[in-house]
Short mmCIF file of C-alpha atoms and ligand atoms in Angstrom, two decimals:
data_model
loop_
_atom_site.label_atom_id
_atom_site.label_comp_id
_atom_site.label_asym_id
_atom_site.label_seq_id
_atom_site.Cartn_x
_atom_site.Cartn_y
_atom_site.Cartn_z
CA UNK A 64 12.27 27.76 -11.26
CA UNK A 65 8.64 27.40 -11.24
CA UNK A 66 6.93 27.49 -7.46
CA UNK A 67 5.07 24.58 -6.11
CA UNK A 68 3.41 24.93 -2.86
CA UNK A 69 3.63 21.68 -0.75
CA UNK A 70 1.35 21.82 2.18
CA UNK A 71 2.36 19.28 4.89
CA UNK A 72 5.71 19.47 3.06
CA UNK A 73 7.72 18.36 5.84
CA UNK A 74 5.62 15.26 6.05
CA UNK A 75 6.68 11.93 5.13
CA UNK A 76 5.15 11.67 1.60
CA UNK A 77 5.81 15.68 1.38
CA UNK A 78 9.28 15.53 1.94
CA UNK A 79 9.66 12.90 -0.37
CA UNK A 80 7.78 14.62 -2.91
CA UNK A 81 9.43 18.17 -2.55
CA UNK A 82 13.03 16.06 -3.69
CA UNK A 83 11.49 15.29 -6.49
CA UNK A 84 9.87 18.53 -6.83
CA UNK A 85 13.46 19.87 -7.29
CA UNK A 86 14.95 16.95 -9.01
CA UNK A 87 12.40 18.16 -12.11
CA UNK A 88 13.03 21.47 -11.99
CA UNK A 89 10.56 22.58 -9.89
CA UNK A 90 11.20 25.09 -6.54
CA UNK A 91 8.77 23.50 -3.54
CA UNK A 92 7.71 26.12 -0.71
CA UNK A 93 6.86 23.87 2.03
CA UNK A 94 3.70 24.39 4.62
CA UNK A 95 3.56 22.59 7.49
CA UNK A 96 2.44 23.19 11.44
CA UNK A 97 4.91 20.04 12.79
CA UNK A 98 2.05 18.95 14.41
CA UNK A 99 3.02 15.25 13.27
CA UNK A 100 6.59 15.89 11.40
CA UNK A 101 10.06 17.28 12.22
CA UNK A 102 12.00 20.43 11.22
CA UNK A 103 14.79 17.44 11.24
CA UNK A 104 13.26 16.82 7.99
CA UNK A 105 14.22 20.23 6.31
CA UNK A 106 17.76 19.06 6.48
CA UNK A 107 17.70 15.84 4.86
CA UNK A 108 15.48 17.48 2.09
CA UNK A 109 18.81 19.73 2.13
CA UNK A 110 21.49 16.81 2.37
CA UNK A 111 20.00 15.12 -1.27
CA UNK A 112 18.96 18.14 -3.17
CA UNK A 113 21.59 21.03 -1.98
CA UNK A 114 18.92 22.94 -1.79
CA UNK A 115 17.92 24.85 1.68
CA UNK A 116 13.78 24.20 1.59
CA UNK A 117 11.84 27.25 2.09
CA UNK A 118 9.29 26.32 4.87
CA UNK A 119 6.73 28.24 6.53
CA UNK A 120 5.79 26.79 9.57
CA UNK A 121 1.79 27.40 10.17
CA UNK A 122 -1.38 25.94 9.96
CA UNK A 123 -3.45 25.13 7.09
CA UNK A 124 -7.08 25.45 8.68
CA UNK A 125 -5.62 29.46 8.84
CA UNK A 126 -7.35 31.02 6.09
CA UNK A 127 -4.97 34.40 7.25
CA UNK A 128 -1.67 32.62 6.97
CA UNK A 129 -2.35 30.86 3.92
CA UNK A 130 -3.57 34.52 2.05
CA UNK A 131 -0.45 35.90 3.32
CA UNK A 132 1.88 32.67 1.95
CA UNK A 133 -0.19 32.80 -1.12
CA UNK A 134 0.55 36.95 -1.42
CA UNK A 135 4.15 36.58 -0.29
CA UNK A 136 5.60 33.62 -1.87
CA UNK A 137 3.29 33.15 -5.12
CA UNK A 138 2.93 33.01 -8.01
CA UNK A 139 2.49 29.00 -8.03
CA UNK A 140 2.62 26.76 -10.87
CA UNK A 141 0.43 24.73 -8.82
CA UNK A 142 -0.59 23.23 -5.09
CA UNK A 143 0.33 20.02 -3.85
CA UNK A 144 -1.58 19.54 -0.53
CA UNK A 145 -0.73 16.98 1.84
CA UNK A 146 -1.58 18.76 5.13
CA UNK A 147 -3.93 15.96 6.81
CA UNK A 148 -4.09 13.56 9.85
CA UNK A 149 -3.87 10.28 8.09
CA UNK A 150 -4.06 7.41 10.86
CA UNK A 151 -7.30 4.92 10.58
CA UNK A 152 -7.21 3.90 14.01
CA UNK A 153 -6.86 7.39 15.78
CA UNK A 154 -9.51 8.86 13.92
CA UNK A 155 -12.00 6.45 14.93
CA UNK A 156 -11.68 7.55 18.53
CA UNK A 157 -10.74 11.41 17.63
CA UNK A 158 -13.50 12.13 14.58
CA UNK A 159 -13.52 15.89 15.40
CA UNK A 160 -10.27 16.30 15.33
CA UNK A 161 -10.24 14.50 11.88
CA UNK A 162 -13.23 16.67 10.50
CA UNK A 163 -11.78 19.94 11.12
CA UNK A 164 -8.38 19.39 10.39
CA UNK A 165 -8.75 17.78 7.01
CA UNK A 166 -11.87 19.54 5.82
CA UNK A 167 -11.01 23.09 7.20
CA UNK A 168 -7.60 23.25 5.53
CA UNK A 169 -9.31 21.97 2.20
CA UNK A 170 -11.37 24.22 1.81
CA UNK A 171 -8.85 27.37 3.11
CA UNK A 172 -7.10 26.02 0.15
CA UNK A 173 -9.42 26.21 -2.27
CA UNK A 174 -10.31 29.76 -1.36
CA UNK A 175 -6.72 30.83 -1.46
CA UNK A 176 -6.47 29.36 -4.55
CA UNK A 177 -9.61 30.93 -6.16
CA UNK A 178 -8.90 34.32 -4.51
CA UNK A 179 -4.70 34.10 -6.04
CA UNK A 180 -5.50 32.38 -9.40
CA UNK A 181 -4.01 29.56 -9.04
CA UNK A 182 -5.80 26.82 -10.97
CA UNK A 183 -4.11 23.14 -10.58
CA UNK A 184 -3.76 21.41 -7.69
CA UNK A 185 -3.11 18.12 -6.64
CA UNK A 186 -4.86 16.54 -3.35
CA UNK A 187 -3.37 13.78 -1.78
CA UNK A 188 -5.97 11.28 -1.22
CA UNK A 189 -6.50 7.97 -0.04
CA UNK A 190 -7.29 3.88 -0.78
CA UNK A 191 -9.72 4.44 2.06
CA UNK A 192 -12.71 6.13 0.04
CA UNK A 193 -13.39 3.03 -1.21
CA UNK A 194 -13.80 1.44 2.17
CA UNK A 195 -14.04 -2.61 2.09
CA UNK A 196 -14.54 -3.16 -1.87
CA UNK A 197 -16.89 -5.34 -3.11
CA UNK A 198 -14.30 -6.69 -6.13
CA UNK A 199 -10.23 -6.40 -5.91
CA UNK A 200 -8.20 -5.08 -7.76
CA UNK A 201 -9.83 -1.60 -7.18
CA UNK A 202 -10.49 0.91 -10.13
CA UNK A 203 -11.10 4.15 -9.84
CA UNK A 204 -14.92 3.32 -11.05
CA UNK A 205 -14.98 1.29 -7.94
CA UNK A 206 -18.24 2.78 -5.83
CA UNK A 207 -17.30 4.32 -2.66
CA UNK A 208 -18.22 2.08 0.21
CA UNK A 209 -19.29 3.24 3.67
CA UNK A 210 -16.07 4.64 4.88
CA UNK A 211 -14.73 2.28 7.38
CA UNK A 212 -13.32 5.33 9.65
CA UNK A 213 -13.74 9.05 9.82
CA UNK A 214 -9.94 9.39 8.49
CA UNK A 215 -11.38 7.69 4.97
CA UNK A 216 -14.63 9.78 5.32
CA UNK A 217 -13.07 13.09 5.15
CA UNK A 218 -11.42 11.62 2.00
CA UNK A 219 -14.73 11.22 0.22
CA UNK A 220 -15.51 14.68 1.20
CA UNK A 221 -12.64 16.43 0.35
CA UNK A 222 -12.66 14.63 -2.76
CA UNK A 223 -16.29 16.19 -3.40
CA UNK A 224 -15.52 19.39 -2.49
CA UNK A 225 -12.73 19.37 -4.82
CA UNK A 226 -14.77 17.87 -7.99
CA UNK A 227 -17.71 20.54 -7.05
CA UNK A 228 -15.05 23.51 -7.10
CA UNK A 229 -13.56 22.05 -10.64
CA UNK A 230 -17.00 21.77 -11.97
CA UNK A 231 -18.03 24.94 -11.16
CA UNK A 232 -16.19 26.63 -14.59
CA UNK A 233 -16.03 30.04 -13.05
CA UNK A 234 -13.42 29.11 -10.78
CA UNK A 235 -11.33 26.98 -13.40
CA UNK A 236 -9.87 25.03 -10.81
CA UNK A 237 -7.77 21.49 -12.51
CA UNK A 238 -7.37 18.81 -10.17
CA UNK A 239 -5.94 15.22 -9.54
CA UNK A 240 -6.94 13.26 -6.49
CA UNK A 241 -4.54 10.96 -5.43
CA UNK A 242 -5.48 7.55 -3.80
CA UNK A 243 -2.70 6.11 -2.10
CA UNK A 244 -2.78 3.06 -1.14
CA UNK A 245 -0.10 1.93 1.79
CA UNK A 246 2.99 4.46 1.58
CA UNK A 247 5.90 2.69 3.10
CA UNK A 248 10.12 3.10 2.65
CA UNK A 249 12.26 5.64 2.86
CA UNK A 250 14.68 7.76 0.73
CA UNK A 251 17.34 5.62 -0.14
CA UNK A 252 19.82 7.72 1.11
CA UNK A 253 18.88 7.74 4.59
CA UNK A 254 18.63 11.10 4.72
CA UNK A 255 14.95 11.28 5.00
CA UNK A 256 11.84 8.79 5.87
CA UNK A 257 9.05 8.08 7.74
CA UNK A 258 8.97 9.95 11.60
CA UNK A 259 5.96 9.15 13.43
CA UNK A 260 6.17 11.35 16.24
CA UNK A 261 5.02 8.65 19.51
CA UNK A 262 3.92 5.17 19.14
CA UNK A 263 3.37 4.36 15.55
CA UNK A 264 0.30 3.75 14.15
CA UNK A 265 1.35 2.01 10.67
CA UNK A 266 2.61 -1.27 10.45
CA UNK A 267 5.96 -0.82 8.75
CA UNK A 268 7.90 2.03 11.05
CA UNK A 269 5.88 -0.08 14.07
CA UNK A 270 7.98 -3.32 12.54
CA UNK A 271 11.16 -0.90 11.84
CA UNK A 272 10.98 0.61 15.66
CA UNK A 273 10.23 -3.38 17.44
CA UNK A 274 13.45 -4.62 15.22
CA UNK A 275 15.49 -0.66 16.47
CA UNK A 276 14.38 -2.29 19.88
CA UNK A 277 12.12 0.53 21.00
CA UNK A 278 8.84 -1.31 20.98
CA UNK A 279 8.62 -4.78 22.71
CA UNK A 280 6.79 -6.67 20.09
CA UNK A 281 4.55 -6.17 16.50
CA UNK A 282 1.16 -7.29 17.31
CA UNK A 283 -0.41 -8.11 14.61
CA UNK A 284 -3.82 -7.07 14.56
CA UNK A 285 -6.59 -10.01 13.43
CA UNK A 286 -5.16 -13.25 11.64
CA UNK A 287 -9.39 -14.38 11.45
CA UNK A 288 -10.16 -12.49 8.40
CA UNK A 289 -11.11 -13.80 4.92
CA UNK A 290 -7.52 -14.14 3.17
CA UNK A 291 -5.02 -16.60 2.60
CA UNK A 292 -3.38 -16.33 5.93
CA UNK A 293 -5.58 -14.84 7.76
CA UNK A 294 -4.02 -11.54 8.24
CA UNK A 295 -5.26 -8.48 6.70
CA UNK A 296 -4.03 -7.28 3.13
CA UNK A 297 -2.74 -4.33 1.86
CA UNK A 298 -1.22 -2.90 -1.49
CA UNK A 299 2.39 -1.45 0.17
CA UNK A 300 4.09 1.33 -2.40
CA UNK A 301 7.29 2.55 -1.98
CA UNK A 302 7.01 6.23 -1.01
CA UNK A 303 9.61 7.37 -3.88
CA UNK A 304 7.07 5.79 -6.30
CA UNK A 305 4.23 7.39 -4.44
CA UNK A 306 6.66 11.01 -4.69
CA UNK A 307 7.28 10.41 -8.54
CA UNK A 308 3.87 10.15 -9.09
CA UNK A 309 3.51 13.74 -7.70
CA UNK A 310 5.39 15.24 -10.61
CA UNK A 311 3.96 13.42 -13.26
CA UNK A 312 0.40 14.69 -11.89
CA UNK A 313 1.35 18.44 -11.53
CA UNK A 314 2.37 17.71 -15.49
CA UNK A 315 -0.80 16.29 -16.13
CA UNK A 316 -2.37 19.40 -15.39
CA UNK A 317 -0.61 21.45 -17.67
CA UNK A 318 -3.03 20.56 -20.08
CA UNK A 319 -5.61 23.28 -20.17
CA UNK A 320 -8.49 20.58 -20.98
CA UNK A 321 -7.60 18.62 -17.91
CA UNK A 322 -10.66 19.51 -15.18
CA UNK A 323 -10.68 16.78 -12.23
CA UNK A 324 -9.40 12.90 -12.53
CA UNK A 325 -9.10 10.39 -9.60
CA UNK A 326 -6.21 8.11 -10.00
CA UNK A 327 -4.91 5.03 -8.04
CA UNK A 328 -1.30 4.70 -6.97
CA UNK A 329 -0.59 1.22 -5.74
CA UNK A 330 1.60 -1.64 -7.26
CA UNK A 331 -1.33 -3.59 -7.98
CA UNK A 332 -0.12 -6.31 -5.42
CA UNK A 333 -1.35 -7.22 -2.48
CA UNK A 334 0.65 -8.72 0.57
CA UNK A 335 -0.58 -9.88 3.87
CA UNK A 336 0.33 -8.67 6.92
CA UNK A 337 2.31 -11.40 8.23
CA UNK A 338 3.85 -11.63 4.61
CA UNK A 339 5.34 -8.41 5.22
CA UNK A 340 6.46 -9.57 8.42
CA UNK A 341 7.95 -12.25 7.06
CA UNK A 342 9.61 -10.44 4.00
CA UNK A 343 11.18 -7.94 6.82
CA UNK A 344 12.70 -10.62 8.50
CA UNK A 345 14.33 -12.35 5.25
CA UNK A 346 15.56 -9.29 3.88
CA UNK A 347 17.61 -7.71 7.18
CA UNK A 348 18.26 -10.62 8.99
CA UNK A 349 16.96 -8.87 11.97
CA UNK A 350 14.96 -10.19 15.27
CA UNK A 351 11.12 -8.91 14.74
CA UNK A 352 9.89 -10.34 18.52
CA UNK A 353 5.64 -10.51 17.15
CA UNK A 354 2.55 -12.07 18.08
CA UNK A 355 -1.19 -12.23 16.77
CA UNK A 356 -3.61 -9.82 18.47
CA UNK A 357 -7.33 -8.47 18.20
CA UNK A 358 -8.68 -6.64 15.05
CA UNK A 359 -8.12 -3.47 15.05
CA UNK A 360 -11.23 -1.23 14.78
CA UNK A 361 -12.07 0.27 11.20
CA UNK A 362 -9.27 -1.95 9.85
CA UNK A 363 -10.27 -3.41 5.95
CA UNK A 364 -10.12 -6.55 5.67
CA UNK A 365 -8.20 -6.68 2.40
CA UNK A 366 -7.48 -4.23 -0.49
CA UNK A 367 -5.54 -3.57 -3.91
CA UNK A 368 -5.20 -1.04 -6.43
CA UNK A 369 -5.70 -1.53 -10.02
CA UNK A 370 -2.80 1.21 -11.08
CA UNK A 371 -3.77 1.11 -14.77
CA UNK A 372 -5.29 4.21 -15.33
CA UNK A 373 -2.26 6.14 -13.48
CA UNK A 374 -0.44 4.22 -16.04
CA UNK A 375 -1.95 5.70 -18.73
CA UNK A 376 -2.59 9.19 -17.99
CA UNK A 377 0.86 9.81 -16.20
CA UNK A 378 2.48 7.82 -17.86
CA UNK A 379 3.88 6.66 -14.63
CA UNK A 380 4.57 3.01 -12.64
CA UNK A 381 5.45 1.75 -9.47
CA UNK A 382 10.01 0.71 -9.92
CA UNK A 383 10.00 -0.31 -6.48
CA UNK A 384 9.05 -3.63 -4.54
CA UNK A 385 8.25 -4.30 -1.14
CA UNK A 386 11.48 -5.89 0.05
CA UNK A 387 13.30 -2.85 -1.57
CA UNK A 388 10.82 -0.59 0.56
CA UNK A 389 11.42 -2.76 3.81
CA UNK A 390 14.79 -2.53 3.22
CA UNK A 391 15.21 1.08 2.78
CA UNK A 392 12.78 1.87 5.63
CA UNK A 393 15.38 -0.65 7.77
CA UNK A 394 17.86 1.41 6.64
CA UNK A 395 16.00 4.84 7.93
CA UNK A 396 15.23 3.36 11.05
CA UNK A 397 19.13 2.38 11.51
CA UNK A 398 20.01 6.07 11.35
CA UNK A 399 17.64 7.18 13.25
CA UNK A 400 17.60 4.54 16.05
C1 LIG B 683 -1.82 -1.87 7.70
C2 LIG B 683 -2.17 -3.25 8.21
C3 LIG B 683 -3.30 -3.25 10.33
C4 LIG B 683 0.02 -1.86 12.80
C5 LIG B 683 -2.78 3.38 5.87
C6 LIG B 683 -2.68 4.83 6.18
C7 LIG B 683 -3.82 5.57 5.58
C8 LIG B 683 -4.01 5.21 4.13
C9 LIG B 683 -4.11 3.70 3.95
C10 LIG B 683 -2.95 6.87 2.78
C11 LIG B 683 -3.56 -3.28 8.84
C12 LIG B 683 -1.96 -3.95 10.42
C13 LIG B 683 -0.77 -2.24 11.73
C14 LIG B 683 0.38 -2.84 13.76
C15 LIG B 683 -0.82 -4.50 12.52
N1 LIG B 683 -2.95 5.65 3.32
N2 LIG B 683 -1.15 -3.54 11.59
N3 LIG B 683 -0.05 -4.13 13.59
O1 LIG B 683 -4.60 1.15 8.31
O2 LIG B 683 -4.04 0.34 5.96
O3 LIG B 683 -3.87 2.80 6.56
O4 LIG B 683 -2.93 3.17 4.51
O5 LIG B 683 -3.77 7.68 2.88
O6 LIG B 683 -3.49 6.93 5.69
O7 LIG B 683 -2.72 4.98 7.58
O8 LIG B 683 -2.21 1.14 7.42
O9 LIG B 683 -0.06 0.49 8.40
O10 LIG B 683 -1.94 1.22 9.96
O11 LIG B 683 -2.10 -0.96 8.78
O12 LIG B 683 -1.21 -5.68 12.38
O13 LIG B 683 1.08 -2.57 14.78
O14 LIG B 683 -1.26 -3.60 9.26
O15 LIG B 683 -4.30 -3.96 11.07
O16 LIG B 683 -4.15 -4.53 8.52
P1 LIG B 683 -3.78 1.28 7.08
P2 LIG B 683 -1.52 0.53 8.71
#
């Protein structure tokens, strides 16, 4: 089986992707510090696949541990890296911790890479380059924005150091930058899903963890913006669809003429905040206790992908809606709880 290293792998959108790592073939050997996941997650990857994940447990801004994982468990057909902080909010009040955790461990990366010869690598990036658009649905040729928080700044950067390192033909580095837009769900099987470790910061496992009866209420941060209800809107994709996508990108790259592409991967839909707390309720029957609250700072107002060009290239598109997400993250949360 062909290696794929997964930093982060024990992440949400990791785990989910190194299932489907194995489910094409592919043998995922994970990365990942548990400074925001949980070895719990090695398990479930076991309980779907069969297969026991190799993990090393380290961090990625450690040039020395990622040479030596590189060294001891490569060749690798390619990189998937994950390994990231990833919440809006948090960043805006911790920007250090931001700029040195998600531009460090890039860059380690990329040296590792160069250094061990491996060429493709796929970053996962973010909706939040773009910042607040000035025309929805967004495109890839959408200009970056201002980013509206030091999270979605270190995006544009990474993003540029990863172009830069693919342009510069000695290194013949391939890449695909992945913009996610919201990742929400869970694996249908229960067996793995979102774990926020503390008070959530996303809407959906705060929703899933309020209707559990752990958290009092959903506030529901700003219902004075510029949309339809008020509320702010996102474009919510289920994480399996978000995981799928994965593959089809590390196939992308086999082609030798592929350098660096930046592709969206949303549904192309937008729903409001409320709407999802409304499409919770509907679909699980359960009591969602939730009020309206302040904005939240660095929040977009609203925001949608245009998923065409993902289409096209990958040959890839989203199978899953959001009431099939909500459900599926209900069901997580039920095992969990
Ligand atoms: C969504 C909406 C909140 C919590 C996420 C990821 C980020 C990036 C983009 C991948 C906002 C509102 C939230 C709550 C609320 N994805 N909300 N009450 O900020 O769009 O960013 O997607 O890279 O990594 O974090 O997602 O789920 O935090 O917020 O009203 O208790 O829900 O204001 O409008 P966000 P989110």
């Amino acid at each position: 089986m062909k290696k794929v290293l997964v930093t982060g792998g024990a992440g949400f959108i990791g785990s989910h992707t190194s299932v489907e790592l194995y489910n094409a073939g592919y043998l995922p050997v994970l990365l990942d510090n548990f400074a925001n996941s949980d070895k719990r997650v090695l398990k479930g990857i076991e309980a779907i696949t069969g297969h026991t994940p190799i993990c090393h447990e380290g961090d990625c801004t450690d040039y020395t541990f990622v040479d030596r994982i590189f060294r001891e468990e490569g060749p690798f057909e390619g990189v998937i890296h994950f390994a990231a902080y990833k919440a809006v909010n948090e960043s805006v009040h911790h920007p250090l911790k931001y700029y040195h955790n998600n531009l460090q461990s890039t860059e380690v990366l990329l040296t590792a890479m160069k250094k061990h010869g491996c060429s493709r690598l796929v970053f996962s990036s973010s909706c939040t380059v773009y910042g607040q658009p000035a025309s929805l649905p967004v495109t890839e040729e959408t200009p970056f924005q201002r980013a509206n928080s030091p999270y979605g700044f270190t995006k544009q950067v990474c993003e540029r150091m990863i172009s830069d390192v693919a342009s510069a033909s000695v290194t013949g580095l391939q890449a695909v930058l992945l913009r996610y837009f919201n990742p929400i769900g869970a694996h249908p099987s229960g067996h793995i899903g979102e774990l926020p470790l503390g008070k959530p910061e996303n809407l959906v496992p705060y929703i899933t963890q309020t209707a559990a009866g752990l958290r009092d209420e959903v506030v529901i941060f700003g219902n004075d913006y510029d949309t339809p209800d008020g509320t702010c809107v996102r474009d919510y994709i289920h994480v399996v669809d978000l995981a799928e996508a994965h593959v089809a990108a590390l196939r992308y790259l086999e082609h030798p003429s592929r350098n660096c592409e930046a592709l969206n991967l949303g549904t192309g839909e937008g729903n409001s905040v409320s709407e999802v707390v409304k499409s919770f309720i509907e679909e699980t029957g359960a009591h969602l206790p939730y009020r309206f609250g302040e904005r939240r700072p660095g929040d977009v107002e609203q925001i949608w992908a245009s998923a065409a060009k993902a289409a096209d290239l990958l040959k890839w598109h989203t199978k899953r809606d959001l009431r099939e997400a909500l459900r599926d993250a209900w069901n997580w949360q039920q095992k969990i709880s």
